[in-house]
Amino acid sequence: MSFVCRVLGVGDAFTALYSNASLVLEGDGTRLLVDAPPALNRALRALPGERLSLDDVDHVFISHLHGDHVGGLEQLLFWRRFVTRRLCTIHATPEVLRDLWATRLRGGMEKLLQGTGETLELSLDDYAHVVPLVPGENRIGALALEWRATIHHVPTAAIRVRSGAKMLGYSADTSFDRGLIEWLAASDLFFHETNYGVHTPLEALVALPQNLKARMRLIHYPDEHDPASSPIACAREGERIEL
Ligand SMILES: [Zn+2]
């Protein structure tokens, strides 16, 4: 039994320092990309340790449709459809999938110019296996994934992912939500966002009881947030965590 988390990106939507918040989870032979930041292949390449590329991502979970979480999906899908011809699988809630093609991908991916000069029309199913998440446990190879809606502008899902006896959580984007944090805190380790505006203020997390903060790592933090002096431990890009 093994469960490894590689921190692909820690930044927010406006970061000039990092890749956008995203993780690579590896459990017993199953690899799951958690959110797809723009310039995905470059982010994968930058990970220390075993080298990863677009061909190594067979499963991707998309938490919601903001560009910093979904902007790398087009690159992944184009590569897998046209270059290596091995489709990957997209896992997301029905609410996210409802708009993924129509509002994020269709404009650049629907029409394909053929050598004959004719135009072919493609749909999301031509690019990927699409699996809507159900309530409760979802099996993704060796991993088991549960999700919970967060408080955000658009439908967004936080997740807990289990491999064997170990569990990891990820808040995705959310306003402060004590119930969500308690749900995530059942994990051995969980990543929680913090940022400005409708996001979770750092002070709200700092004020939590120690048992809820003990296994928390900050992610999606603003560039100005200094990990070295952070009151709660920060996820660091390129970090490899063995659960
Ligand atoms: Zn968002």
Coordinates of C-alpha atoms and ligand atoms in Angstrom, one line a residue:
M1 CA 0.0 0.0 0.0
S2 CA 1.3 3.4 -0.9
F3 CA -0.2 6.9 -1.2
V4 CA 2.0 9.8 -2.4
C5 CA 1.0 13.4 -3.0
R6 CA 3.1 15.6 -5.2
V7 CA 2.3 19.3 -5.0
L8 CA 2.1 20.5 -8.5
G9 CA 1.1 24.1 -7.8
V10 CA 0.3 26.3 -4.8
G11 CA -0.6 29.6 -6.4
D12 CA -3.9 31.5 -6.7
A13 CA -5.5 32.8 -9.9
F14 CA -3.1 35.8 -10.2
T15 CA 0.2 34.2 -9.2
A16 CA 3.4 35.4 -10.8
L17 CA 5.5 33.0 -8.7
Y18 CA 3.9 29.6 -8.8
S19 CA 1.8 27.2 -10.8
N20 CA -1.9 27.4 -9.9
A21 CA -3.1 25.1 -7.1
S22 CA -3.0 21.5 -8.2
L23 CA -1.8 18.1 -6.9
V24 CA -0.7 14.8 -8.3
L25 CA -1.9 11.8 -6.2
E26 CA -0.4 8.4 -6.7
G27 CA -1.9 5.4 -4.9
D28 CA -1.1 1.8 -5.7
G29 CA -0.6 2.3 -9.4
T30 CA -3.4 4.9 -9.9
R31 CA -2.4 8.5 -10.7
L32 CA -4.9 11.3 -10.3
L33 CA -4.3 14.9 -11.3
V34 CA -6.3 17.2 -9.0
D35 CA -7.2 20.2 -11.1
A36 CA -5.4 21.2 -14.4
P37 CA -3.6 24.5 -14.2
P38 CA -2.6 26.4 -17.4
A39 CA 0.8 25.3 -18.9
L40 CA 0.1 21.9 -17.4
N41 CA 2.9 20.1 -19.2
R42 CA 5.5 22.6 -18.0
A43 CA 4.2 22.3 -14.4
L44 CA 4.5 18.5 -14.7
R45 CA 8.0 18.7 -16.1
A46 CA 9.0 21.0 -13.2
L47 CA 8.2 18.4 -10.6
P48 CA 11.3 17.0 -9.0
G49 CA 11.7 13.2 -8.9
E50 CA 10.1 10.8 -11.4
R51 CA 9.5 12.9 -14.6
L52 CA 5.9 13.3 -15.6
S53 CA 4.3 14.5 -18.8
L54 CA 0.8 14.7 -20.3
D55 CA 1.0 11.0 -21.1
D56 CA 1.3 10.1 -17.5
V57 CA -2.0 11.6 -16.5
D58 CA -4.8 9.1 -17.1
H59 CA -7.2 10.5 -14.6
V60 CA -8.0 14.1 -13.9
F61 CA -10.4 15.6 -11.3
I62 CA -11.7 19.1 -12.0
S63 CA -13.0 20.9 -8.9
H64 CA -14.7 23.8 -10.8
L65 CA -14.5 25.8 -14.0
H66 CA -12.4 28.8 -13.1
G67 CA -9.4 29.1 -15.4
D68 CA -6.7 28.5 -12.9
H69 CA -8.2 25.1 -12.2
V70 CA -9.3 24.0 -15.6
G71 CA -7.0 26.0 -18.0
G72 CA -4.6 23.1 -18.7
L73 CA -7.3 20.7 -19.7
E74 CA -7.4 21.7 -23.4
Q75 CA -3.7 21.0 -23.7
L76 CA -4.1 17.6 -22.1
L77 CA -7.1 16.6 -24.2
F78 CA -5.5 17.8 -27.5
W79 CA -2.3 15.9 -26.8
R80 CA -4.1 12.7 -25.8
R81 CA -6.5 12.8 -28.7
F82 CA -4.2 13.7 -31.6
V83 CA -0.7 12.9 -30.5
T84 CA -0.7 9.7 -28.4
R85 CA -4.3 8.7 -29.1
R86 CA -4.9 7.4 -25.6
L87 CA -7.8 9.3 -24.1
C88 CA -7.7 10.2 -20.4
T89 CA -10.7 10.2 -18.0
I90 CA -12.2 13.3 -16.6
H91 CA -13.9 13.1 -13.2
A92 CA -16.1 15.9 -12.0
T93 CA -19.5 16.6 -10.5
P94 CA -22.5 16.7 -12.9
E95 CA -22.8 20.4 -12.2
V96 CA -19.2 21.0 -13.4
L97 CA -19.6 18.6 -16.4
R98 CA -22.8 20.3 -17.5
D99 CA -20.9 23.5 -18.5
L100 CA -17.3 22.2 -19.1
W101 CA -17.7 21.7 -22.8
A102 CA -20.1 24.4 -23.6
T103 CA -18.5 27.2 -21.6
R104 CA -14.8 26.3 -21.3
L105 CA -13.7 24.0 -24.1
R106 CA -16.0 24.1 -27.1
G107 CA -14.8 27.3 -28.6
G108 CA -11.3 26.0 -29.3
M109 CA -12.0 22.3 -29.7
E110 CA -15.2 21.7 -31.5
K111 CA -14.1 22.3 -35.1
L112 CA -11.3 20.4 -36.7
L113 CA -10.0 21.2 -40.1
Q114 CA -9.4 18.1 -42.2
G115 CA -6.7 17.6 -44.8
T116 CA -9.5 17.6 -47.4
G117 CA -10.5 21.1 -46.3
E118 CA -13.7 19.8 -44.7
T119 CA -14.5 20.6 -41.1
L120 CA -15.2 17.9 -38.6
E121 CA -17.2 18.5 -35.5
L122 CA -16.1 16.9 -32.3
S123 CA -17.6 16.7 -28.8
L124 CA -16.1 16.2 -25.4
D125 CA -16.7 12.4 -25.7
D126 CA -14.3 12.4 -28.7
Y127 CA -11.6 13.8 -26.4
A128 CA -12.0 12.0 -23.1
H129 CA -13.8 9.5 -21.1
V130 CA -16.2 11.5 -18.9
V131 CA -17.2 10.2 -15.6
P132 CA -19.7 12.1 -13.5
L133 CA -19.1 11.8 -9.8
V134 CA -21.9 10.3 -7.7
P135 CA -22.6 11.1 -4.1
G136 CA -20.7 8.9 -1.7
E137 CA -17.6 6.9 -2.8
N138 CA -16.3 7.0 -6.4
R139 CA -13.7 4.4 -7.4
I140 CA -10.9 5.6 -9.6
G141 CA -8.6 2.7 -10.0
A142 CA -7.0 2.0 -6.6
L143 CA -8.3 5.3 -5.2
A144 CA -11.7 6.1 -3.6
L145 CA -12.9 9.7 -3.9
E146 CA -15.7 11.5 -2.1
W147 CA -16.7 15.0 -2.7
R148 CA -18.6 17.8 -1.0
A149 CA -19.9 21.1 -2.4
T150 CA -18.1 24.3 -1.3
I151 CA -19.2 27.9 -1.1
H152 CA -17.9 29.6 -4.2
H153 CA -19.1 31.6 -7.2
V154 CA -19.6 28.6 -9.4
P155 CA -20.3 24.9 -8.5
T156 CA -17.2 23.6 -6.8
A157 CA -16.3 20.4 -5.1
A158 CA -13.9 19.6 -2.3
I159 CA -12.6 16.1 -2.2
R160 CA -11.3 13.4 0.1
V161 CA -9.3 10.7 -1.6
R162 CA -8.4 7.4 0.0
S163 CA -5.8 4.8 -0.8
G164 CA -5.8 1.9 1.5
A165 CA -6.1 3.2 5.0
K166 CA -4.7 6.7 4.2
M167 CA -6.8 9.7 3.2
L168 CA -6.0 13.1 1.8
G169 CA -8.3 16.1 1.5
Y170 CA -8.4 19.2 -0.7
S171 CA -10.8 22.1 -0.2
A172 CA -10.6 23.5 -3.7
D173 CA -11.9 27.1 -3.7
T174 CA -14.2 28.0 -0.9
S175 CA -15.4 30.7 1.5
F176 CA -14.8 29.9 5.2
D177 CA -16.9 26.8 6.0
R178 CA -16.4 25.2 9.4
G179 CA -18.4 22.1 8.3
L180 CA -16.2 21.6 5.3
I181 CA -13.0 21.9 7.4
E182 CA -14.3 19.3 9.9
W183 CA -15.1 17.0 7.0
L184 CA -11.6 17.5 5.5
A185 CA -10.0 17.1 8.9
A186 CA -11.0 13.4 9.0
S187 CA -8.1 13.0 6.5
D188 CA -4.5 12.2 7.5
L189 CA -3.5 15.4 5.6
F190 CA -5.6 18.1 3.9
F191 CA -4.9 21.1 1.8
H192 CA -7.0 24.2 2.4
E193 CA -7.2 27.3 0.3
T194 CA -6.7 30.8 1.6
N195 CA -7.0 34.1 -0.2
Y196 CA -8.8 37.4 -0.4
G197 CA -12.4 38.3 -1.3
V198 CA -14.8 35.4 -1.1
H199 CA -12.0 33.0 -0.3
T200 CA -11.1 31.8 3.1
P201 CA -9.3 34.5 5.2
L202 CA -6.1 33.3 6.8
E203 CA -7.3 34.7 10.2
A204 CA -10.3 32.4 10.1
L205 CA -8.1 29.3 9.7
V206 CA -5.6 30.5 12.4
A207 CA -8.5 30.9 14.9
L208 CA -9.5 27.2 14.5
P209 CA -8.9 24.8 17.3
Q210 CA -5.6 23.0 17.1
N211 CA -7.1 19.6 16.3
L212 CA -8.5 21.0 13.0
K213 CA -5.3 22.8 12.0
A214 CA -2.9 19.9 12.9
R215 CA -3.0 18.2 9.5
M216 CA -3.8 21.3 7.4
R217 CA -1.5 22.7 4.7
L218 CA -2.3 26.0 3.1
I219 CA -2.6 26.1 -0.7
H220 CA -3.9 28.7 -3.2
Y221 CA -2.2 31.4 -1.1
P222 CA -1.4 34.8 -2.5
D223 CA 2.1 35.5 -3.7
E224 CA 2.6 37.9 -0.8
H225 CA 2.0 35.2 1.8
D226 CA 5.4 34.1 3.1
P227 CA 5.5 30.4 3.6
A228 CA 8.6 30.7 5.9
S229 CA 6.7 32.8 8.5
S230 CA 3.2 31.3 7.9
P231 CA 1.2 30.6 11.1
I232 CA -0.1 27.4 9.4
A233 CA 2.2 25.2 7.3
C234 CA 2.1 25.9 3.6
A235 CA 2.2 23.4 0.8
R236 CA 5.3 23.9 -1.2
E237 CA 5.6 23.5 -4.9
G238 CA 7.4 20.3 -5.9
E239 CA 7.0 18.8 -2.4
R240 CA 6.5 15.0 -2.3
I241 CA 4.4 13.8 0.7
E242 CA 4.1 10.2 1.5
L243 CA 1.1 9.5 3.6
Ligands
ZN1 ZN -12.3 29.5 -8.2

